[in-house]
Amino acid sequence: EKPADFGPLAANVFIDFVPRLDDKNAKVLQHAVSSLMRVVPVLGGSLDGACAELIPALAANLASKLAGVKKSSGDTISALAAHCGPAAVGAGMRQALQTGNPVVAEGLVPYLLEFARNEGMNNNSKLVAKHIVPAARQIAEDKRTQAACVPLCRELHAQLGEAMFSKKDDILRALV
């Protein structure tokens, strides 16, 4: 079938694929991440429905001790951000933060920053405010990940100005 015909089934197939992105066998894990990275550009937006499952699984690998797995997982997150719908990617990144640990949060900051910059260039400030500002707030609230969050907070402030702050955002103001 053509990738366009496969679209409605893509999310179901890749949700079933998620356990391979957490495989304890290093070779299986590396192959799974590399395989996913190769199909993302072809399937693109067909994977929107699976982003909420794929991105947290990939983000968990950002804490891996295996350099190849860590790099491939990051590259795959970037590919999903480039080829899938921004709302699906933003929601997937927020889900990754909610389920991940501080090491995952710190590893996800460069991808959140890249996503915020790209969506800012696309004049998609509502999406950035909806998904990335709360993610930055969550990262900034943890003392272990605060320093990593500074570039993200500065980028968000450059894009959104004072509108990014709510009354309870003293922590974000301090990092800008």
JSON list of C-alpha atoms in Angstrom, two decimals:
[
{"chain": "A", "resi": 1, "resn": "GLU", "atom": "CA", "xyz": [0.00, 0.00, 0.00]},
{"chain": "A", "resi": 2, "resn": "LYS", "atom": "CA", "xyz": [1.03, 3.60, -0.45]},
{"chain": "A", "resi": 3, "resn": "PRO", "atom": "CA", "xyz": [1.91, 5.52, 2.73]},
{"chain": "A", "resi": 4, "resn": "ALA", "atom": "CA", "xyz": [-1.18, 7.69, 2.22]},
{"chain": "A", "resi": 5, "resn": "ASP", "atom": "CA", "xyz": [-3.39, 4.58, 2.32]},
{"chain": "A", "resi": 6, "resn": "PHE", "atom": "CA", "xyz": [-1.61, 3.39, 5.44]},
{"chain": "A", "resi": 7, "resn": "GLY", "atom": "CA", "xyz": [-2.29, 6.65, 7.32]},
{"chain": "A", "resi": 8, "resn": "PRO", "atom": "CA", "xyz": [-5.29, 5.64, 9.43]},
{"chain": "A", "resi": 9, "resn": "LEU", "atom": "CA", "xyz": [-3.54, 2.46, 10.58]},
{"chain": "A", "resi": 10, "resn": "ALA", "atom": "CA", "xyz": [-0.18, 4.07, 11.34]},
{"chain": "A", "resi": 11, "resn": "ALA", "atom": "CA", "xyz": [-1.04, 5.21, 14.86]},
{"chain": "A", "resi": 12, "resn": "ASN", "atom": "CA", "xyz": [-2.26, 1.73, 15.85]},
{"chain": "A", "resi": 13, "resn": "VAL", "atom": "CA", "xyz": [0.80, 0.00, 14.40]},
{"chain": "A", "resi": 14, "resn": "PHE", "atom": "CA", "xyz": [3.23, 2.33, 16.12]},
{"chain": "A", "resi": 15, "resn": "ILE", "atom": "CA", "xyz": [1.49, 2.25, 19.47]},
{"chain": "A", "resi": 16, "resn": "ASP", "atom": "CA", "xyz": [2.09, -1.51, 19.35]},
{"chain": "A", "resi": 17, "resn": "PHE", "atom": "CA", "xyz": [5.73, -0.74, 18.41]},
{"chain": "A", "resi": 18, "resn": "VAL", "atom": "CA", "xyz": [6.35, 1.35, 21.56]},
{"chain": "A", "resi": 19, "resn": "PRO", "atom": "CA", "xyz": [7.48, -1.59, 23.76]},
{"chain": "A", "resi": 20, "resn": "ARG", "atom": "CA", "xyz": [10.42, -2.15, 21.40]},
{"chain": "A", "resi": 21, "resn": "LEU", "atom": "CA", "xyz": [11.56, 1.42, 22.22]},
{"chain": "A", "resi": 22, "resn": "ASP", "atom": "CA", "xyz": [12.06, 0.23, 25.80]},
{"chain": "A", "resi": 23, "resn": "ASP", "atom": "CA", "xyz": [13.64, -3.14, 25.04]},
{"chain": "A", "resi": 24, "resn": "LYS", "atom": "CA", "xyz": [16.34, -4.24, 27.49]},
{"chain": "A", "resi": 25, "resn": "ASN", "atom": "CA", "xyz": [18.41, -5.76, 24.68]},
{"chain": "A", "resi": 26, "resn": "ALA", "atom": "CA", "xyz": [20.64, -2.92, 23.43]},
{"chain": "A", "resi": 27, "resn": "LYS", "atom": "CA", "xyz": [20.75, -4.19, 19.84]},
{"chain": "A", "resi": 28, "resn": "VAL", "atom": "CA", "xyz": [16.96, -4.55, 19.62]},
{"chain": "A", "resi": 29, "resn": "LEU", "atom": "CA", "xyz": [16.52, -1.10, 21.14]},
{"chain": "A", "resi": 30, "resn": "GLN", "atom": "CA", "xyz": [19.00, 0.55, 18.75]},
{"chain": "A", "resi": 31, "resn": "HIS", "atom": "CA", "xyz": [17.42, -1.16, 15.76]},
{"chain": "A", "resi": 32, "resn": "ALA", "atom": "CA", "xyz": [13.90, -0.15, 16.86]},
{"chain": "A", "resi": 33, "resn": "VAL", "atom": "CA", "xyz": [14.85, 3.52, 17.26]},
{"chain": "A", "resi": 34, "resn": "SER", "atom": "CA", "xyz": [16.77, 3.56, 13.97]},
{"chain": "A", "resi": 35, "resn": "SER", "atom": "CA", "xyz": [13.89, 1.89, 12.14]},
{"chain": "A", "resi": 36, "resn": "LEU", "atom": "CA", "xyz": [11.40, 4.38, 13.51]},
{"chain": "A", "resi": 37, "resn": "MET", "atom": "CA", "xyz": [13.64, 7.27, 12.49]},
{"chain": "A", "resi": 38, "resn": "ARG", "atom": "CA", "xyz": [13.70, 6.00, 8.90]},
{"chain": "A", "resi": 39, "resn": "VAL", "atom": "CA", "xyz": [9.90, 5.78, 8.56]},
{"chain": "A", "resi": 40, "resn": "VAL", "atom": "CA", "xyz": [8.97, 9.09, 10.22]},
{"chain": "A", "resi": 41, "resn": "PRO", "atom": "CA", "xyz": [9.68, 11.23, 7.11]},
{"chain": "A", "resi": 42, "resn": "VAL", "atom": "CA", "xyz": [7.64, 8.86, 4.94]},
{"chain": "A", "resi": 43, "resn": "LEU", "atom": "CA", "xyz": [4.61, 8.59, 7.23]},
{"chain": "A", "resi": 44, "resn": "GLY", "atom": "CA", "xyz": [4.74, 12.14, 8.62]},
{"chain": "A", "resi": 45, "resn": "GLY", "atom": "CA", "xyz": [1.37, 13.34, 9.87]},
{"chain": "A", "resi": 46, "resn": "SER", "atom": "CA", "xyz": [0.00, 9.80, 9.81]},
{"chain": "A", "resi": 47, "resn": "LEU", "atom": "CA", "xyz": [1.90, 9.37, 13.08]},
{"chain": "A", "resi": 48, "resn": "ASP", "atom": "CA", "xyz": [0.12, 12.25, 14.85]},
{"chain": "A", "resi": 49, "resn": "GLY", "atom": "CA", "xyz": [-2.09, 9.83, 16.76]},
{"chain": "A", "resi": 50, "resn": "ALA", "atom": "CA", "xyz": [0.95, 7.92, 18.01]},
{"chain": "A", "resi": 51, "resn": "CYS", "atom": "CA", "xyz": [3.05, 10.91, 19.13]},
{"chain": "A", "resi": 52, "resn": "ALA", "atom": "CA", "xyz": [1.63, 10.79, 22.66]},
{"chain": "A", "resi": 53, "resn": "GLU", "atom": "CA", "xyz": [3.07, 7.26, 22.97]},
{"chain": "A", "resi": 54, "resn": "LEU", "atom": "CA", "xyz": [6.19, 7.51, 20.80]},
{"chain": "A", "resi": 55, "resn": "ILE", "atom": "CA", "xyz": [7.68, 10.74, 22.17]},
{"chain": "A", "resi": 56, "resn": "PRO", "atom": "CA", "xyz": [7.62, 9.68, 25.85]},
{"chain": "A", "resi": 57, "resn": "ALA", "atom": "CA", "xyz": [9.20, 6.33, 24.92]},
{"chain": "A", "resi": 58, "resn": "LEU", "atom": "CA", "xyz": [11.91, 8.08, 22.91]},
{"chain": "A", "resi": 59, "resn": "ALA", "atom": "CA", "xyz": [12.42, 10.71, 25.61]},
{"chain": "A", "resi": 60, "resn": "ALA", "atom": "CA", "xyz": [13.04, 7.98, 28.18]},
{"chain": "A", "resi": 61, "resn": "ASN", "atom": "CA", "xyz": [15.95, 6.88, 25.99]},
{"chain": "A", "resi": 62, "resn": "LEU", "atom": "CA", "xyz": [17.54, 10.33, 26.37]},
{"chain": "A", "resi": 63, "resn": "ALA", "atom": "CA", "xyz": [18.61, 9.07, 29.81]},
{"chain": "A", "resi": 64, "resn": "SER", "atom": "CA", "xyz": [20.25, 5.98, 28.29]},
{"chain": "A", "resi": 65, "resn": "LYS", "atom": "CA", "xyz": [23.91, 5.24, 28.96]},
{"chain": "A", "resi": 66, "resn": "LEU", "atom": "CA", "xyz": [24.18, 4.01, 25.38]},
{"chain": "A", "resi": 67, "resn": "ALA", "atom": "CA", "xyz": [25.35, 6.97, 23.29]},
{"chain": "A", "resi": 68, "resn": "GLY", "atom": "CA", "xyz": [23.93, 5.58, 20.04]},
{"chain": "A", "resi": 69, "resn": "VAL", "atom": "CA", "xyz": [20.49, 5.02, 21.55]},
{"chain": "A", "resi": 70, "resn": "LYS", "atom": "CA", "xyz": [20.49, 8.48, 23.13]},
{"chain": "A", "resi": 71, "resn": "LYS", "atom": "CA", "xyz": [21.48, 10.20, 19.86]},
{"chain": "A", "resi": 72, "resn": "SER", "atom": "CA", "xyz": [19.09, 8.19, 17.68]},
{"chain": "A", "resi": 73, "resn": "SER", "atom": "CA", "xyz": [16.22, 8.82, 20.08]},
{"chain": "A", "resi": 74, "resn": "GLY", "atom": "CA", "xyz": [16.90, 12.56, 20.02]},
{"chain": "A", "resi": 75, "resn": "ASP", "atom": "CA", "xyz": [17.15, 12.57, 16.24]},
{"chain": "A", "resi": 76, "resn": "THR", "atom": "CA", "xyz": [13.84, 10.71, 16.03]},
{"chain": "A", "resi": 77, "resn": "ILE", "atom": "CA", "xyz": [12.15, 13.24, 18.32]},
{"chain": "A", "resi": 78, "resn": "SER", "atom": "CA", "xyz": [13.44, 15.98, 15.99]},
{"chain": "A", "resi": 79, "resn": "ALA", "atom": "CA", "xyz": [12.12, 14.07, 12.97]},
{"chain": "A", "resi": 80, "resn": "LEU", "atom": "CA", "xyz": [8.70, 13.71, 14.58]},
{"chain": "A", "resi": 81, "resn": "ALA", "atom": "CA", "xyz": [8.71, 17.46, 15.33]},
{"chain": "A", "resi": 82, "resn": "ALA", "atom": "CA", "xyz": [9.57, 18.19, 11.70]},
{"chain": "A", "resi": 83, "resn": "HIS", "atom": "CA", "xyz": [7.10, 15.80, 10.06]},
{"chain": "A", "resi": 84, "resn": "CYS", "atom": "CA", "xyz": [4.10, 15.54, 12.41]},
{"chain": "A", "resi": 85, "resn": "GLY", "atom": "CA", "xyz": [1.47, 18.00, 13.46]},
{"chain": "A", "resi": 86, "resn": "PRO", "atom": "CA", "xyz": [2.71, 20.54, 16.00]},
{"chain": "A", "resi": 87, "resn": "ALA", "atom": "CA", "xyz": [-0.20, 19.98, 18.40]},
{"chain": "A", "resi": 88, "resn": "ALA", "atom": "CA", "xyz": [0.51, 16.22, 18.49]},
{"chain": "A", "resi": 89, "resn": "VAL", "atom": "CA", "xyz": [4.24, 16.80, 19.04]},
{"chain": "A", "resi": 90, "resn": "GLY", "atom": "CA", "xyz": [3.65, 19.42, 21.75]},
{"chain": "A", "resi": 91, "resn": "ALA", "atom": "CA", "xyz": [1.26, 17.11, 23.57]},
{"chain": "A", "resi": 92, "resn": "GLY", "atom": "CA", "xyz": [3.75, 14.23, 23.26]},
{"chain": "A", "resi": 93, "resn": "MET", "atom": "CA", "xyz": [6.53, 16.33, 24.75]},
{"chain": "A", "resi": 94, "resn": "ARG", "atom": "CA", "xyz": [4.34, 17.36, 27.69]},
{"chain": "A", "resi": 95, "resn": "GLN", "atom": "CA", "xyz": [3.41, 13.70, 28.22]},
{"chain": "A", "resi": 96, "resn": "ALA", "atom": "CA", "xyz": [7.10, 12.79, 28.20]},
{"chain": "A", "resi": 97, "resn": "LEU", "atom": "CA", "xyz": [7.76, 15.29, 30.98]},
{"chain": "A", "resi": 98, "resn": "GLN", "atom": "CA", "xyz": [4.87, 14.03, 33.05]},
{"chain": "A", "resi": 99, "resn": "THR", "atom": "CA", "xyz": [6.07, 10.42, 32.88]},
{"chain": "A", "resi": 100, "resn": "GLY", "atom": "CA", "xyz": [9.83, 11.00, 32.83]},
{"chain": "A", "resi": 101, "resn": "ASN", "atom": "CA", "xyz": [12.42, 11.65, 35.51]},
{"chain": "A", "resi": 102, "resn": "PRO", "atom": "CA", "xyz": [14.72, 14.70, 35.90]},
{"chain": "A", "resi": 103, "resn": "VAL", "atom": "CA", "xyz": [17.35, 13.21, 33.58]},
{"chain": "A", "resi": 104, "resn": "VAL", "atom": "CA", "xyz": [14.69, 12.82, 30.87]},
{"chain": "A", "resi": 105, "resn": "ALA", "atom": "CA", "xyz": [13.45, 16.37, 31.50]},
{"chain": "A", "resi": 106, "resn": "GLU", "atom": "CA", "xyz": [16.95, 17.77, 31.17]},
{"chain": "A", "resi": 107, "resn": "GLY", "atom": "CA", "xyz": [17.56, 15.73, 28.02]},
{"chain": "A", "resi": 108, "resn": "LEU", "atom": "CA", "xyz": [14.29, 16.95, 26.50]},
{"chain": "A", "resi": 109, "resn": "VAL", "atom": "CA", "xyz": [15.10, 20.67, 26.91]},
{"chain": "A", "resi": 110, "resn": "PRO", "atom": "CA", "xyz": [17.03, 21.04, 23.62]},
{"chain": "A", "resi": 111, "resn": "TYR", "atom": "CA", "xyz": [14.11, 19.47, 21.71]},
{"chain": "A", "resi": 112, "resn": "LEU", "atom": "CA", "xyz": [11.59, 21.69, 23.48]},
{"chain": "A", "resi": 113, "resn": "LEU", "atom": "CA", "xyz": [13.77, 24.68, 22.58]},
{"chain": "A", "resi": 114, "resn": "GLU", "atom": "CA", "xyz": [14.02, 23.58, 18.93]},
{"chain": "A", "resi": 115, "resn": "PHE", "atom": "CA", "xyz": [10.25, 23.03, 18.81]},
{"chain": "A", "resi": 116, "resn": "ALA", "atom": "CA", "xyz": [9.54, 26.44, 20.38]},
{"chain": "A", "resi": 117, "resn": "ARG", "atom": "CA", "xyz": [11.84, 28.18, 17.88]},
{"chain": "A", "resi": 118, "resn": "ASN", "atom": "CA", "xyz": [10.29, 26.42, 14.90]},
{"chain": "A", "resi": 119, "resn": "GLU", "atom": "CA", "xyz": [6.73, 27.10, 16.02]},
{"chain": "A", "resi": 120, "resn": "GLY", "atom": "CA", "xyz": [7.65, 30.69, 16.84]},
{"chain": "A", "resi": 121, "resn": "MET", "atom": "CA", "xyz": [8.90, 31.16, 13.28]},
{"chain": "A", "resi": 122, "resn": "ASN", "atom": "CA", "xyz": [5.58, 29.70, 12.11]},
{"chain": "A", "resi": 123, "resn": "ASN", "atom": "CA", "xyz": [3.72, 32.30, 14.21]},
{"chain": "A", "resi": 124, "resn": "ASN", "atom": "CA", "xyz": [2.21, 29.56, 16.31]},
{"chain": "A", "resi": 125, "resn": "SER", "atom": "CA", "xyz": [2.50, 31.34, 19.66]},
{"chain": "A", "resi": 126, "resn": "LYS", "atom": "CA", "xyz": [-0.76, 29.88, 21.00]},
{"chain": "A", "resi": 127, "resn": "LEU", "atom": "CA", "xyz": [0.61, 26.36, 20.61]},
{"chain": "A", "resi": 128, "resn": "VAL", "atom": "CA", "xyz": [3.91, 27.37, 22.24]},
{"chain": "A", "resi": 129, "resn": "ALA", "atom": "CA", "xyz": [2.01, 28.95, 25.15]},
{"chain": "A", "resi": 130, "resn": "LYS", "atom": "CA", "xyz": [-0.24, 25.89, 25.51]},
{"chain": "A", "resi": 131, "resn": "HIS", "atom": "CA", "xyz": [2.43, 23.17, 25.47]},
{"chain": "A", "resi": 132, "resn": "ILE", "atom": "CA", "xyz": [5.93, 24.58, 25.91]},
{"chain": "A", "resi": 133, "resn": "VAL", "atom": "CA", "xyz": [5.37, 27.19, 28.64]},
{"chain": "A", "resi": 134, "resn": "PRO", "atom": "CA", "xyz": [3.82, 24.60, 31.02]},
{"chain": "A", "resi": 135, "resn": "ALA", "atom": "CA", "xyz": [6.68, 22.22, 30.14]},
{"chain": "A", "resi": 136, "resn": "ALA", "atom": "CA", "xyz": [9.22, 24.93, 30.98]},
{"chain": "A", "resi": 137, "resn": "ARG", "atom": "CA", "xyz": [7.40, 25.64, 34.24]},
{"chain": "A", "resi": 138, "resn": "GLN", "atom": "CA", "xyz": [7.53, 21.96, 35.18]},
{"chain": "A", "resi": 139, "resn": "ILE", "atom": "CA", "xyz": [11.26, 21.73, 34.41]},
{"chain": "A", "resi": 140, "resn": "ALA", "atom": "CA", "xyz": [12.01, 24.99, 36.24]},
{"chain": "A", "resi": 141, "resn": "GLU", "atom": "CA", "xyz": [10.22, 23.84, 39.40]},
{"chain": "A", "resi": 142, "resn": "ASP", "atom": "CA", "xyz": [12.73, 21.05, 39.92]},
{"chain": "A", "resi": 143, "resn": "LYS", "atom": "CA", "xyz": [16.02, 22.39, 41.33]},
{"chain": "A", "resi": 144, "resn": "ARG", "atom": "CA", "xyz": [17.91, 19.57, 39.57]},
{"chain": "A", "resi": 145, "resn": "THR", "atom": "CA", "xyz": [16.79, 20.73, 36.11]},
{"chain": "A", "resi": 146, "resn": "GLN", "atom": "CA", "xyz": [16.47, 24.50, 36.59]},
{"chain": "A", "resi": 147, "resn": "ALA", "atom": "CA", "xyz": [19.82, 25.42, 35.02]},
{"chain": "A", "resi": 148, "resn": "ALA", "atom": "CA", "xyz": [19.06, 23.41, 31.88]},
{"chain": "A", "resi": 149, "resn": "CYS", "atom": "CA", "xyz": [15.79, 25.34, 31.50]},
{"chain": "A", "resi": 150, "resn": "VAL", "atom": "CA", "xyz": [17.35, 28.83, 31.26]},
{"chain": "A", "resi": 151, "resn": "PRO", "atom": "CA", "xyz": [17.79, 28.91, 27.43]},
{"chain": "A", "resi": 152, "resn": "LEU", "atom": "CA", "xyz": [14.23, 27.63, 26.95]},
{"chain": "A", "resi": 153, "resn": "CYS", "atom": "CA", "xyz": [12.79, 30.27, 29.29]},
{"chain": "A", "resi": 154, "resn": "ARG", "atom": "CA", "xyz": [14.72, 33.02, 27.51]},
{"chain": "A", "resi": 155, "resn": "GLU", "atom": "CA", "xyz": [13.46, 31.86, 24.12]},
{"chain": "A", "resi": 156, "resn": "LEU", "atom": "CA", "xyz": [9.88, 31.73, 25.37]},
{"chain": "A", "resi": 157, "resn": "HIS", "atom": "CA", "xyz": [10.21, 35.22, 26.83]},
{"chain": "A", "resi": 158, "resn": "ALA", "atom": "CA", "xyz": [11.63, 36.53, 23.55]},
{"chain": "A", "resi": 159, "resn": "GLN", "atom": "CA", "xyz": [8.64, 35.08, 21.68]},
{"chain": "A", "resi": 160, "resn": "LEU", "atom": "CA", "xyz": [5.81, 35.70, 24.11]},
{"chain": "A", "resi": 161, "resn": "GLY", "atom": "CA", "xyz": [7.04, 38.54, 26.31]},
{"chain": "A", "resi": 162, "resn": "GLU", "atom": "CA", "xyz": [5.43, 39.10, 29.68]},
{"chain": "A", "resi": 163, "resn": "ALA", "atom": "CA", "xyz": [2.31, 37.28, 28.45]},
{"chain": "A", "resi": 164, "resn": "MET", "atom": "CA", "xyz": [4.09, 33.98, 29.15]},
{"chain": "A", "resi": 165, "resn": "PHE", "atom": "CA", "xyz": [3.96, 34.59, 32.89]},
{"chain": "A", "resi": 166, "resn": "SER", "atom": "CA", "xyz": [1.04, 33.86, 35.11]},
{"chain": "A", "resi": 167, "resn": "LYS", "atom": "CA", "xyz": [0.86, 35.23, 38.64]},
{"chain": "A", "resi": 168, "resn": "LYS", "atom": "CA", "xyz": [2.50, 32.08, 39.96]},
{"chain": "A", "resi": 169, "resn": "ASP", "atom": "CA", "xyz": [5.48, 32.18, 37.59]},
{"chain": "A", "resi": 170, "resn": "ASP", "atom": "CA", "xyz": [8.13, 33.74, 39.80]},
{"chain": "A", "resi": 171, "resn": "ILE", "atom": "CA", "xyz": [10.30, 30.74, 39.02]},
{"chain": "A", "resi": 172, "resn": "LEU", "atom": "CA", "xyz": [10.13, 31.41, 35.26]},
{"chain": "A", "resi": 173, "resn": "ARG", "atom": "CA", "xyz": [10.77, 35.15, 35.74]},
{"chain": "A", "resi": 174, "resn": "ALA", "atom": "CA", "xyz": [13.90, 34.32, 37.74]},
{"chain": "A", "resi": 175, "resn": "LEU", "atom": "CA", "xyz": [15.28, 32.21, 34.88]},
{"chain": "A", "resi": 176, "resn": "VAL", "atom": "CA", "xyz": [14.73, 34.88, 32.20]}
]
